[in-house]
CSV table of C-alpha atoms and ligand atoms in Angstrom, one decimal:
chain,number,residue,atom,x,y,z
D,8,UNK,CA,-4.5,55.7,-19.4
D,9,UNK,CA,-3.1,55.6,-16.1
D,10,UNK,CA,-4.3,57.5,-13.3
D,11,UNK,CA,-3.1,58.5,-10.2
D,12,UNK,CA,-5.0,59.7,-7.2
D,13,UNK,CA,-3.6,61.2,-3.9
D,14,UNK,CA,-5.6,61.3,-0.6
D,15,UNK,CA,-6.7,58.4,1.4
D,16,UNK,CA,-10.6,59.1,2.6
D,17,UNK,CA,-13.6,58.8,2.0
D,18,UNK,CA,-13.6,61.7,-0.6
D,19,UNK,CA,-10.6,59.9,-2.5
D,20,UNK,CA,-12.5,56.2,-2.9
D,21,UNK,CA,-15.4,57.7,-4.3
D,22,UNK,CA,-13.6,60.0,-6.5
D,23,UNK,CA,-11.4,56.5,-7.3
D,24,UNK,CA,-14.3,54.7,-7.9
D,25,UNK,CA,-16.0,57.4,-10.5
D,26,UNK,CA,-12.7,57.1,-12.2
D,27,UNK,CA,-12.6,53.4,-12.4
D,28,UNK,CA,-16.4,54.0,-14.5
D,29,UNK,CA,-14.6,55.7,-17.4
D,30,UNK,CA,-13.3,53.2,-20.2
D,31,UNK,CA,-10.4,55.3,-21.1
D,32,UNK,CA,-8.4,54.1,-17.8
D,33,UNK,CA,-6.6,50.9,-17.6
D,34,UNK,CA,-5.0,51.3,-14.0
D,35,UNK,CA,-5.3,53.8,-10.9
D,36,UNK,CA,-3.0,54.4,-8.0
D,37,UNK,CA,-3.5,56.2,-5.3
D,38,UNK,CA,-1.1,57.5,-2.4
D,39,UNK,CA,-1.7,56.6,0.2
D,40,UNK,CA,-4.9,54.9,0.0
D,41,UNK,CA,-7.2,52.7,2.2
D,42,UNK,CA,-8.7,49.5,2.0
D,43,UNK,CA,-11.8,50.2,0.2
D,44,UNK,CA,-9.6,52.1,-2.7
D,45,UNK,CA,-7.4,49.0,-2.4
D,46,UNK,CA,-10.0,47.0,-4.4
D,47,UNK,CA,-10.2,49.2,-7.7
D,48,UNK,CA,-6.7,50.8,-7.0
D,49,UNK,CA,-2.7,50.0,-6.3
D,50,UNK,CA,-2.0,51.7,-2.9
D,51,UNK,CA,1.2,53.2,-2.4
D,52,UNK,CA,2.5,54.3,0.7
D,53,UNK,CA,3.3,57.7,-0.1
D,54,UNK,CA,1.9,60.9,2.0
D,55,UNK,CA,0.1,63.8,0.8
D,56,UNK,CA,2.6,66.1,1.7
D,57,UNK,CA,5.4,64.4,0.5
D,58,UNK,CA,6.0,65.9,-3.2
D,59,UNK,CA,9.2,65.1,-4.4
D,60,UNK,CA,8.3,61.7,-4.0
D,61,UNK,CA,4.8,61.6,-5.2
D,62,UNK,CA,6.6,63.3,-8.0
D,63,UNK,CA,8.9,61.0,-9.1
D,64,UNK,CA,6.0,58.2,-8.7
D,65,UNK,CA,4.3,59.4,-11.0
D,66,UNK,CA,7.3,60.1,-13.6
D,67,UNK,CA,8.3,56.4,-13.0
D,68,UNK,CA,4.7,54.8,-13.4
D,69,UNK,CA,4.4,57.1,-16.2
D,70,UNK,CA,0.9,58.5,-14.6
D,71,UNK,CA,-1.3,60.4,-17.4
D,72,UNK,CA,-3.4,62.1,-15.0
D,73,UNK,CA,-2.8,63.0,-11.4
D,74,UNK,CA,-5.4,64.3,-9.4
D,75,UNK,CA,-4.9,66.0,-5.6
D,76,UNK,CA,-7.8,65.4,-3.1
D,77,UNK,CA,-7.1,66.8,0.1
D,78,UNK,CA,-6.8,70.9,1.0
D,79,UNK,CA,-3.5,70.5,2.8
D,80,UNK,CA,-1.2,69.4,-0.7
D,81,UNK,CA,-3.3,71.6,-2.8
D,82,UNK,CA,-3.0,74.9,-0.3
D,83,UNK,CA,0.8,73.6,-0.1
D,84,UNK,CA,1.9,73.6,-3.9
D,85,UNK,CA,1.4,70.0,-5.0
D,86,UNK,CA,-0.3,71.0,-8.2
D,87,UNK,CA,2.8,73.3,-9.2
D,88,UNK,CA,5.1,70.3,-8.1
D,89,UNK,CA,3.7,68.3,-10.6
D,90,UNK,CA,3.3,70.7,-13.4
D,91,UNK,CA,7.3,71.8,-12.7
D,92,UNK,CA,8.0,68.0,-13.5
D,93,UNK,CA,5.6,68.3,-16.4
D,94,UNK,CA,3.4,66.3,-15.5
D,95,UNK,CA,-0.5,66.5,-16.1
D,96,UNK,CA,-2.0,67.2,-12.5
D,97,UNK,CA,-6.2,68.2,-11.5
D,98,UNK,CA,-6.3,70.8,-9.3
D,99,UNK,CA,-6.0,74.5,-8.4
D,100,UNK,CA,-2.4,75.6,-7.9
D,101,UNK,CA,-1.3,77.6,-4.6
D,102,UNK,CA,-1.8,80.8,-5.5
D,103,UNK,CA,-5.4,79.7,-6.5
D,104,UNK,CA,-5.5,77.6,-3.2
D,105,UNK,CA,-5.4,80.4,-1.1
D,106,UNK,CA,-9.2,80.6,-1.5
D,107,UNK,CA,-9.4,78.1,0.7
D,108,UNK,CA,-6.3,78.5,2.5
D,109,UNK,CA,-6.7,82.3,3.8
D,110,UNK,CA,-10.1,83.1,4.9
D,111,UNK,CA,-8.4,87.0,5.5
D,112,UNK,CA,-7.8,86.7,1.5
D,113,UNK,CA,-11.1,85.2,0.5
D,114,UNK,CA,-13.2,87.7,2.7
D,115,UNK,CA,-10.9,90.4,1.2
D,116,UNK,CA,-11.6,89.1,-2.8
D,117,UNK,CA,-15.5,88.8,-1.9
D,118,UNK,CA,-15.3,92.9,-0.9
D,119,UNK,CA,-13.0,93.7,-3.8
D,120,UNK,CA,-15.7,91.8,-6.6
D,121,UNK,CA,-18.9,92.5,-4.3
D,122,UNK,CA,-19.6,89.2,-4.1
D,123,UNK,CA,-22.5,88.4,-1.2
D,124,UNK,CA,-21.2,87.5,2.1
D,125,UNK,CA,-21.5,88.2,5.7
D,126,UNK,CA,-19.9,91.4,6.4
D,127,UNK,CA,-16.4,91.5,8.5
D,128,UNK,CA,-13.3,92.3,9.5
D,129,UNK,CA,-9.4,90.9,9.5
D,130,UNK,CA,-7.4,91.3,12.8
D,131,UNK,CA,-3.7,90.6,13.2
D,132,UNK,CA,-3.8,92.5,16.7
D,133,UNK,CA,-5.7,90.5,19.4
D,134,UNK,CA,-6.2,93.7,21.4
D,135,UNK,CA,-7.6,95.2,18.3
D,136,UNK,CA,-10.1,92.1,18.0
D,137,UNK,CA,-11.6,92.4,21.6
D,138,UNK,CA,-11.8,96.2,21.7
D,139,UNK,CA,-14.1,95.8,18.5
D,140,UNK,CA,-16.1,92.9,20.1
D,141,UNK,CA,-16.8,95.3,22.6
D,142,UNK,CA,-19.5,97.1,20.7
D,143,UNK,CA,-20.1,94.0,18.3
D,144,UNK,CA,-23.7,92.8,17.7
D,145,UNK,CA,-24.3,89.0,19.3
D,146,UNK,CA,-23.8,86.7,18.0
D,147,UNK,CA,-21.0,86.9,15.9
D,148,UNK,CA,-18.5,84.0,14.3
D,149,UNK,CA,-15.2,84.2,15.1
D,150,UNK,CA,-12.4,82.2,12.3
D,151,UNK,CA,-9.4,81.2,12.1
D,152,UNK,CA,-7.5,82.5,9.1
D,153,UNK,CA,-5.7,79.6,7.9
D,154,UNK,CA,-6.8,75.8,7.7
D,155,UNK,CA,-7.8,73.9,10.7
D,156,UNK,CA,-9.6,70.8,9.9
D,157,UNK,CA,-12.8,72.7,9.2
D,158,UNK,CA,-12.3,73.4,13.2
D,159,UNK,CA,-11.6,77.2,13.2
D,160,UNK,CA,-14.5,78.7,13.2
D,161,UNK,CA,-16.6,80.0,16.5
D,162,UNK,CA,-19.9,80.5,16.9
D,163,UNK,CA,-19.8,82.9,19.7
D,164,UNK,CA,-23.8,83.9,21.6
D,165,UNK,CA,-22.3,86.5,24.2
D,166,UNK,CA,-19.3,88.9,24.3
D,167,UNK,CA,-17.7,87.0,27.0
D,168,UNK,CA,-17.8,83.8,24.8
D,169,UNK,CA,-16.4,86.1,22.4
D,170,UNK,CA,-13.3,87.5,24.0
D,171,UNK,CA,-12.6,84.0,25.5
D,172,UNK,CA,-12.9,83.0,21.4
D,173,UNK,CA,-10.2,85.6,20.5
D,174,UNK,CA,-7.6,84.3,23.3
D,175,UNK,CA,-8.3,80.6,22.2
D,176,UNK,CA,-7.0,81.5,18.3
D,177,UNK,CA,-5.0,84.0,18.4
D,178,UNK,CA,-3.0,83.8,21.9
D,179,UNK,CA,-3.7,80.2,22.7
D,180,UNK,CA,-3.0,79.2,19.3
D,181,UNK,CA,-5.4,76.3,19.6
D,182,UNK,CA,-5.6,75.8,15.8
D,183,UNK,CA,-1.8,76.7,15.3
D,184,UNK,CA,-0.4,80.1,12.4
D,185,UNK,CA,-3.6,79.5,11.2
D,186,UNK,CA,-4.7,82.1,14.3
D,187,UNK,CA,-1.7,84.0,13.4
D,188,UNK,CA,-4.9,86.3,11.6
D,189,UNK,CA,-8.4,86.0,12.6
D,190,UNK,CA,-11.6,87.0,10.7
D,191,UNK,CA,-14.7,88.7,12.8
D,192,UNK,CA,-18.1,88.7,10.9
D,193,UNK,CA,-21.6,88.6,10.9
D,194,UNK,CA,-23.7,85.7,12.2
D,195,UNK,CA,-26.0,84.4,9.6
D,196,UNK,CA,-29.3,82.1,9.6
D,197,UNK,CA,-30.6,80.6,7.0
D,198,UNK,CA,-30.2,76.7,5.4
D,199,UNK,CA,-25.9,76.0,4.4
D,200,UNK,CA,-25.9,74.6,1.0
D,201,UNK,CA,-22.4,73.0,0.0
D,202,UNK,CA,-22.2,73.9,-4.1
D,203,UNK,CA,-19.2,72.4,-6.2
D,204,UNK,CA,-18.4,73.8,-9.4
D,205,UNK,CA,-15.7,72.6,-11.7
D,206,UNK,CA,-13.8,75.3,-12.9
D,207,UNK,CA,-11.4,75.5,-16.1
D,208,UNK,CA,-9.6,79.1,-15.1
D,209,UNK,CA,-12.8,81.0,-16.9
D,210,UNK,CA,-15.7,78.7,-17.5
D,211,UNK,CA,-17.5,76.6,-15.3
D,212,UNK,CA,-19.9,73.8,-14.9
D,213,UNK,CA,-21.8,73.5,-11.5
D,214,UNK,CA,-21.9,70.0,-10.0
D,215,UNK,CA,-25.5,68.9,-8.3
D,216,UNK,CA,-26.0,70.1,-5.0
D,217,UNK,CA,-25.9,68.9,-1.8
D,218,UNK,CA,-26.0,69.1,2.3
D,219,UNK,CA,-23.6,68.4,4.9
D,220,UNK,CA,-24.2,67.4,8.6
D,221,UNK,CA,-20.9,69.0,10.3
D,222,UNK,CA,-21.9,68.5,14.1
D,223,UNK,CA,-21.4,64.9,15.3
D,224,UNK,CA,-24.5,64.9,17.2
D,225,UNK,CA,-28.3,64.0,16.3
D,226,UNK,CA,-30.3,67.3,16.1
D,227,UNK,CA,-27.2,68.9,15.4
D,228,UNK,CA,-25.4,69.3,18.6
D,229,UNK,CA,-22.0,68.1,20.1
D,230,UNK,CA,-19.0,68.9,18.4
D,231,UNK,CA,-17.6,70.1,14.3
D,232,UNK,CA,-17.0,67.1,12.7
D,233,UNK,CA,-15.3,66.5,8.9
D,234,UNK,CA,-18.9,65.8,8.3
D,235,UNK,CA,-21.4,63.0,9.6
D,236,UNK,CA,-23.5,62.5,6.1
D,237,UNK,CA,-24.9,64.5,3.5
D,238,UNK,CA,-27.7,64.4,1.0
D,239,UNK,CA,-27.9,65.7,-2.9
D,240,UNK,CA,-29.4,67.4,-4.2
D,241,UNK,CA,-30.4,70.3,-1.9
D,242,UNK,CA,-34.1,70.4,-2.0
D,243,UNK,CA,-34.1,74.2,-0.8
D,244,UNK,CA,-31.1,74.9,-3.7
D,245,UNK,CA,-33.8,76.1,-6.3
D,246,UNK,CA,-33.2,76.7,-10.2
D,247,UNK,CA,-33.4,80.5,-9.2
D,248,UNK,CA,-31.7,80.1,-6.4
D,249,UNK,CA,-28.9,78.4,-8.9
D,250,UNK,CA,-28.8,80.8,-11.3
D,251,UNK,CA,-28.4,83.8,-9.1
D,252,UNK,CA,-25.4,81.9,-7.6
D,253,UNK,CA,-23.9,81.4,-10.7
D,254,UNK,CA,-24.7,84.7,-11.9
D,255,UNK,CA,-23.6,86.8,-8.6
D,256,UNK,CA,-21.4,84.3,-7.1
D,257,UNK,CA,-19.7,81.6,-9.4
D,258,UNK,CA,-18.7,83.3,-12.1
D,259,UNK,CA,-17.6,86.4,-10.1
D,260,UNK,CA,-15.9,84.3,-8.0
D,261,UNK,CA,-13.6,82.7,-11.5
D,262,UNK,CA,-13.6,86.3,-13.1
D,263,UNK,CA,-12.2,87.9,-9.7
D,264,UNK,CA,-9.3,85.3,-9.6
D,265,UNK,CA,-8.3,85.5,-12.9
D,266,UNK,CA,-8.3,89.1,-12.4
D,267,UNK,CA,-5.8,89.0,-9.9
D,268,UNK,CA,-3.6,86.5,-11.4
D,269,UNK,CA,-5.0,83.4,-9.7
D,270,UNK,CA,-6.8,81.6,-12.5
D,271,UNK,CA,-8.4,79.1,-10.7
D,272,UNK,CA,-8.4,75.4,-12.2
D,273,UNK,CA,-10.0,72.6,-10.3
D,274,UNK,CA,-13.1,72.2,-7.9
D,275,UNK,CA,-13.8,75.2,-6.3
D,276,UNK,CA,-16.4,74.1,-3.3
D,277,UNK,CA,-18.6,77.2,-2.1
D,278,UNK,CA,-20.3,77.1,1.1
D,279,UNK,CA,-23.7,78.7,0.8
D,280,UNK,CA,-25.7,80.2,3.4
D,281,UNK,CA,-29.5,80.8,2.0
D,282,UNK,CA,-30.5,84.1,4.1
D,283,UNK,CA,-33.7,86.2,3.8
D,284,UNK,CA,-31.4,88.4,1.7
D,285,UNK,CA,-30.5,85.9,-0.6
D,286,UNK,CA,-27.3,83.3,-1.1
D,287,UNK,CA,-24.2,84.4,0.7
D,288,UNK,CA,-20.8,82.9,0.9
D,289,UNK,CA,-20.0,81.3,4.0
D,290,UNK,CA,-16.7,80.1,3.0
D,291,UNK,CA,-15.0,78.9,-0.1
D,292,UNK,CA,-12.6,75.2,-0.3
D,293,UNK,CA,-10.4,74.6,-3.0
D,294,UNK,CA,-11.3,70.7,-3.3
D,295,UNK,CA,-14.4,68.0,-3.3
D,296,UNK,CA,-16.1,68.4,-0.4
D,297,UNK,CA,-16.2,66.0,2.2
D,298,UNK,CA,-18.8,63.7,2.7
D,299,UNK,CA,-20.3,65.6,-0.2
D,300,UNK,CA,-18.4,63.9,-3.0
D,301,UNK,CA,-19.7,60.6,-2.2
D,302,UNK,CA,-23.4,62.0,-2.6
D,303,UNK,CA,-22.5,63.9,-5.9
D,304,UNK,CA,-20.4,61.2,-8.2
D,305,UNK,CA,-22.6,58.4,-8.0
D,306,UNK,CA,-25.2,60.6,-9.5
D,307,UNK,CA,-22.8,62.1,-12.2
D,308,UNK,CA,-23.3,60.9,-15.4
D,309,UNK,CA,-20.6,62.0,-17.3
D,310,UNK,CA,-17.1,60.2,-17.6
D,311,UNK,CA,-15.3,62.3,-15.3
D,312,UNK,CA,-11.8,62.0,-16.6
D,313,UNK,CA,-13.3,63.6,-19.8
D,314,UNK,CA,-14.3,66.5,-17.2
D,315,UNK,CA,-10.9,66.6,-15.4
D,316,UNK,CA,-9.1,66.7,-18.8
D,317,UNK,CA,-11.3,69.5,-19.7
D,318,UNK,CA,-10.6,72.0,-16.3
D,319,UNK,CA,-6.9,71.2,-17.0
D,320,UNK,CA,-6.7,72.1,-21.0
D,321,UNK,CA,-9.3,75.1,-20.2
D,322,UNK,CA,-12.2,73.0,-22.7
D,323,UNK,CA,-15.2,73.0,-20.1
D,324,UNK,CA,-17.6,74.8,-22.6
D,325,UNK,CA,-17.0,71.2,-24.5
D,326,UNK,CA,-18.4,69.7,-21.7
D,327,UNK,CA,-22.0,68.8,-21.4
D,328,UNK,CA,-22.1,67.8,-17.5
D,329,UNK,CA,-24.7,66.0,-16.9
D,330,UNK,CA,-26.2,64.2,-13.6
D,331,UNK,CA,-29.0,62.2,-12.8
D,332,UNK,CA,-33.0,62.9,-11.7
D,333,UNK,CA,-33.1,61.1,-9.0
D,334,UNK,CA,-31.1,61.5,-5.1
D,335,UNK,CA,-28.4,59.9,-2.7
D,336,UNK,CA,-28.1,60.1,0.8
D,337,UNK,CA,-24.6,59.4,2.6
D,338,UNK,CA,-24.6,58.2,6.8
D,339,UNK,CA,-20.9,58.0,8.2
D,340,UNK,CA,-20.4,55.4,10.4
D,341,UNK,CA,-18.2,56.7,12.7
D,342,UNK,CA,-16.3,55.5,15.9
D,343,UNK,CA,-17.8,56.4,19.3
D,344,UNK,CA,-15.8,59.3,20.4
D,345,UNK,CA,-15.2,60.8,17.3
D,346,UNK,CA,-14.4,63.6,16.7
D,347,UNK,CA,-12.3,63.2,20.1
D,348,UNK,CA,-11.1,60.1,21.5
D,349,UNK,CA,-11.5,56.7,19.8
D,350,UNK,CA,-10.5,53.3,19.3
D,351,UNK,CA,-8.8,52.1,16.0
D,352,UNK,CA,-8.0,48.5,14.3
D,353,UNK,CA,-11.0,47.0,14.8
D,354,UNK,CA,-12.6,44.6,12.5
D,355,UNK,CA,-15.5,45.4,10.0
D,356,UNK,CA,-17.9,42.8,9.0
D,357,UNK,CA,-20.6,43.1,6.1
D,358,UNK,CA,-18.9,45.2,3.5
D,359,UNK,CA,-19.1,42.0,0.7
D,360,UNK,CA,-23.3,43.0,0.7
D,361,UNK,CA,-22.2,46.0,-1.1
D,362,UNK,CA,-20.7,44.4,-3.6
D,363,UNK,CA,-24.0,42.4,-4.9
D,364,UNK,CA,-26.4,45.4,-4.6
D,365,UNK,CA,-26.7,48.1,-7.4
D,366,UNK,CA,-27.1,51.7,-5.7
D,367,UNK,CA,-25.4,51.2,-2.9
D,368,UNK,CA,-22.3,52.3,-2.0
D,369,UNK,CA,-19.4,52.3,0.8
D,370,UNK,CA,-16.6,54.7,0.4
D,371,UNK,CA,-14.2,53.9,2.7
D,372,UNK,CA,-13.0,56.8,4.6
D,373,UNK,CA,-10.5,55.8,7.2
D,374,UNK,CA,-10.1,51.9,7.0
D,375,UNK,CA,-6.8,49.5,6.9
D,376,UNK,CA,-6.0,46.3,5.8
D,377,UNK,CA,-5.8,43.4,8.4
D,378,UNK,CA,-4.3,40.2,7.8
D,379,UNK,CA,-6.3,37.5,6.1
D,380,UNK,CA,-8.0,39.8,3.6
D,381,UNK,CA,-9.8,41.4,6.6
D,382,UNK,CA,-10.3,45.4,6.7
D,383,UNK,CA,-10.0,47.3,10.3
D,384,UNK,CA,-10.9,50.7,11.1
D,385,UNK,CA,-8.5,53.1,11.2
D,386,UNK,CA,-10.2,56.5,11.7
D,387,UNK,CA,-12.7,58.6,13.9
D,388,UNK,CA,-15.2,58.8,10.4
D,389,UNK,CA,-14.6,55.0,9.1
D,390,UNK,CA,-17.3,54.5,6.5
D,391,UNK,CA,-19.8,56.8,4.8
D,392,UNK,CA,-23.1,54.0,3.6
D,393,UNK,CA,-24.4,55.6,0.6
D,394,UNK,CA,-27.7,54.9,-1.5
D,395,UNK,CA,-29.5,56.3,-4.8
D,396,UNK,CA,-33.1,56.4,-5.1
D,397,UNK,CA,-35.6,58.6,-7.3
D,398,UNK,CA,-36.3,60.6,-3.8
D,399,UNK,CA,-34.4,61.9,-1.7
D,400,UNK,CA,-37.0,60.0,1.2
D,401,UNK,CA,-36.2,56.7,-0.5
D,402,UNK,CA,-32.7,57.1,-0.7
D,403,UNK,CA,-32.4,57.9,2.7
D,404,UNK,CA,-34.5,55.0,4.0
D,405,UNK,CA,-32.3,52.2,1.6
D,406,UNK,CA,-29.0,54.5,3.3
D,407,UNK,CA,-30.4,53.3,6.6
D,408,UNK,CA,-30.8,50.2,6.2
D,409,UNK,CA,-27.7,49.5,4.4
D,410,UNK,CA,-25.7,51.0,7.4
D,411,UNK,CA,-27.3,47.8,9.0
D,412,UNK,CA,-24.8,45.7,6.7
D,413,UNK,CA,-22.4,46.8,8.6
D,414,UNK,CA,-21.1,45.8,12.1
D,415,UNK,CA,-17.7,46.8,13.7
D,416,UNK,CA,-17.4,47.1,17.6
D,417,UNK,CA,-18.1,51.1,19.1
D,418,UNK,CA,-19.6,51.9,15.4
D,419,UNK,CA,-21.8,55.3,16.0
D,420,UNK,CA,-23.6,57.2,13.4
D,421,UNK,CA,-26.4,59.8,13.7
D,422,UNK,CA,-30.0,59.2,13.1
D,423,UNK,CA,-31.2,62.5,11.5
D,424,UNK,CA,-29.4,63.0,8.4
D,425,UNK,CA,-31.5,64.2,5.5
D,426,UNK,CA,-33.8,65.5,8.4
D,427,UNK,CA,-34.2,68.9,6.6
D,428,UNK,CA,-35.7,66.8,3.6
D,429,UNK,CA,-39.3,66.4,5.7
D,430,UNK,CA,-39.1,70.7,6.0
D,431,UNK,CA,-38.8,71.0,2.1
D,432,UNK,CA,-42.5,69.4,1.6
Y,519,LIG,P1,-16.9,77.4,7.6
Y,519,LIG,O1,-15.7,76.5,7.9
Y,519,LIG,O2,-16.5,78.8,7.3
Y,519,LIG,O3,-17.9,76.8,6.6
Y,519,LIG,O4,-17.7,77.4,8.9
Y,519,LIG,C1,-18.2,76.1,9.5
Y,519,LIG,C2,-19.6,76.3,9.9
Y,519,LIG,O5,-19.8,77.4,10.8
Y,519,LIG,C3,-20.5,76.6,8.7
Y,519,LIG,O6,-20.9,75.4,8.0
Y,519,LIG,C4,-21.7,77.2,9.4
Y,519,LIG,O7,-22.6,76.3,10.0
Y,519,LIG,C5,-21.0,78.0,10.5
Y,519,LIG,N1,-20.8,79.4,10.1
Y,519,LIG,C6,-19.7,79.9,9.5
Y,519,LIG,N2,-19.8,81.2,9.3
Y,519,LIG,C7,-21.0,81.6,9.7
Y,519,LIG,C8,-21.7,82.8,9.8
Y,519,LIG,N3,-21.2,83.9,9.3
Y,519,LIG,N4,-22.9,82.8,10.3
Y,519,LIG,C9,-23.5,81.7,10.8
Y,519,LIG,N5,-22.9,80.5,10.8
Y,519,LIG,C10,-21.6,80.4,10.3
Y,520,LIG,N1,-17.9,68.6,4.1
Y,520,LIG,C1,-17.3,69.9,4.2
Y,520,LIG,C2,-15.9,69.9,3.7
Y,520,LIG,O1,-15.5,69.0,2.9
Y,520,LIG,O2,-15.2,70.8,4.0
C-alpha cells in the first residue's frame, strides 16, 4: 500500500521510519519532508497547511493511508479535508482537535467529566484576570488558550509577575488569538509524565511511557523548548499509577468526547503531572508528542499501520499493542541559540554511522538537502540521537555517545537528559 505522511520533523521521520517496518507498504511520501525522511520516503514540497493541495496529492498518487503529524493541520481540519475527498486519513478531526487546540475547552470538558486536574478559571476580560490574581495563591500558571508552539504557558512566582503575565497574552498578544482567552489555574509539583494513547473513538490502547525535557537548559533552566530529549518508559509511571490513569483519566477522557459529539480518533497525548494527590492532567495534545515519538516507536513492536487502520475503522479491541522490555533515550542536538536566534545551512558530518549500528537511531528533525548528497541543518532542534538498551542507564550512556557521531558547527545539546532516571533507584 501506499502511504502518505504529512509533517516534516523529527516526530514525522520516526513515525516514517516505523511505517517503513511494516511489510504491507510498498512506498511512502511525505509533505514536506526533510532529509533524513528523504532516505525511506519521496518528499514533496507541499505544506502542512495547504489542504486542497495535499488533497489532490494524495487522490493523484492514489495514497491508501494518510496520516497528519503536526497540531496546526489537525486543530485546522486536515483530517475532515481528506475524509470529504474520501480519502482514508489517521487523525482526530477538528472538532476532536480542539482538545488540544482550546485549553478554555479542555479545562471546561475535565470539570464537566471530573476528570483530575489543577483547578482554574477561563477569562476573556483582562481586567477580570488581574482583579482575581489579586487574591490568587502564588504561584500560579498563567496559559494561553489557543496553540502557541508549546510557548503559552507562564509560570508566574509573584503577583507582580503575574499581572505583567496577563498584559503579555492577552493585551500584548505575544502568542497571537491564541490570548484572545486565557486560562488561570493552580500551580502543581510533582514529576510530568507525557502518556500517548491511541484512540479508536471508544477504545483505547496506551502507548509506553515516556519523559520530555521542555527547557533548553542543563538542570532545567533557560527557556521552553519543543523539547531537548526524552526517555521511555517513565520509571516513576507505575502499573498502578497506569491503571488509575486509564481508569480515571483515559477512558473518561474518550467517553466525555464521544459524549459531546467529538468522538476522538487518533493519538490523543496527555500530559501528566504525578502530585501527592495522584495523576492530574496538565494538558491534553491531539498528536505524537514531540521528541517523545522517537523514544516510543522504536520500542513498539507491533506493525503500526495495522494499529492506524484499526483507530480509523474503530477495531482497536483487535489490536494486541505490544512494546518491548527494554528502554530508549532521545538527546536533540540543537543549534546554539535555539530556541531564539540561530544559524541555519550548515553541514552535518557522521550521520552514515547510524546506518551500520542496530539500536541506534537519528530522526531528523529540521535538516535539508545540500548539493552533493550532503545534508545541512535547517532548524533550531536539528537532530534528536536515539538508542535502545535493556536500561534505561544503558540506553542513555550508548545515546551519548552516539551524539558523538555527529559534528555540525554551533551543535548544542544538554547534558542531563534522563537525569530523573538516577532518582527512581
Ligand atoms: P503545557 O503546555 O500545558 O504542558 O505546559 C507546559 C509546561 O508548563 C508543563 O510541561 C509543565 O512543566 C508546566 N505547567 C503547566 N501547567 C502547570 C501547572 N498547573 N502547574 C505546574 N506546572 C505547570
Ligand atoms: N514534547 C511535547 C510535545 O510534543 O508537545
Amino acid at each position: 500500500m501506499k502511504v502518505l505522511i504529512v509533517g516534516g520533523g523529527g516526530r514525522e521521520h520516526a513515525i516514517a521510519w516505523k511505517v517503513s517496518q511494516s511489510k504491507r507498504v510498498d512506498k511512502i511520501y511525505a509533505c514536506p519532508g526533510n532529509a533524513g525522511i528523504a532516505e525511506i520516503a519521496e518528499c514533496v514540497p507541499i505544506g502542512v497547511m495547504e489542504f486542497d493541495k495535499l488533497v489532490a496529492f494524495a487522490k493523484e498518487k492514489e495514497i491508501d493511508l494518510t496520516i497528519i503529524g503536526p497540531d496546526d493541520p489537525l486543530v485546522g481540519g486536515a483530517v475532515d479535508a481528506f475524509e470529504a475527498a474520501g480519502l482514508r486519513v489517521f487523525g482526530p478531526r477538528a472538532n476532536a482537535a480542539i482538545l488540544e487546540g482550546s485549553k478554555a475547552f479542555s479545562k471546561d470538558l475535565m470539570k464537566k467529566y471530573n476528570i483530575p486536574t489543577a483547578a482554574y478559571e477561563n477569562f476573556t476580560d483582562p481586567q477580570a484576570a488581574m482583579e482575581y490574581l489579586k487574591t490568587a495563591k502564588m504561584p500560579i500558571v498563567l496559559k494561553a488558550d489557543g496553540l502557541a508552539l508549546g510557548k503559552g504557558v507562564l509560570i508566574c512566582n509573584t503577583r507582580e509577575e503575574a499581572m505583567a503575565g496577563v498584559k503579555e497574552i492577552m493585551l500584548d498578544k505575544h502568542f497571537g488569538n491564541a490570548g484572545n482567552t486565557m486560562v488561570i489555574e493552580e500551580f502543581m509539583t510533582g514529576r510530568e509524565v507525557s502518556a500517548l494513547i491511541f484512540c479508536d473513538g471508544t477504545d483505547i490502547a496506551p502507548m509506553t511511557s515516556a519523559q520530555d525535557h521542555k527547557r533548553a537548559g542543563d538542570g532545567d533552566t533557560g527557556l521552553n523548548t519543543g523539547g531537548m530529549g526524552t526517555f521511555s518508559p517513565s520509571p516513576f509511571y507505575t502499573k498502578d499509577i497506569e491503571n488509575y490513569c486509564i481508569e480515571n483519566i483515559y477512558k473518561p477522557t474518550m467517553a466525555a468526547m464521544k459524549a459531546e459529539g467529538r468522538e476522538f480518533k487518533g493519538v490523543m497525548f496527555v500530559g501528566l503531572m504525578l502530585t501527592e494527590d495522584g495523576p492530574k492532567v496538565l494538558e491534553y495534545n491531539a498528536r505524537f508528542g514531540d521528541p517523545e515519538t522517537q523514544v516510543v516507536l522504536p520500542r513498539m513492536k507491533s506493525d503500526i499501520v495495522d494499529v492506524f487502520e484499526a483507530c480509523i475503522d474503530g477495531k482497536l479491541k483487535d489490536i494486541d499493542l505490544q512494546f518491548d522490555d527494554g528502554a530508549a533515550v532521545c538527546v536533540v542536538l540543537a543549534s546554539a541559540g535555539y530556541p531564539e536566534h540561530y544559524e541555519k545551512g550548515l553541514p552535518i558530518s557522521g550521520l552514515d554511522t547510524f546506518k551500520t549500528k542496530d539500536g541506534y537511531y537519528v530522526f531528523h528533525a529540521g535538516t535539508k538537502a545540500g548539493a552533493d548528497g550532503t545534508v545541512l541543518t535547517n532548524g533550531g532542534r536539528v537532530l534528536g540521537v536515539v538508542a535502545k538498551g535493556s536500561t534505561l542507564k544503558g540506553a542513555r550512556a550508548e545515546a551519548y555517545k552516539a551524539t558523538e557521531w555527529i559534528s555540525f558547527a554551533n551543535k548544542y545539546m544538554r547534558h542531563d537528559i534522563g537525569k530523573a532516571i538516577d532518582a527512581a533507584e
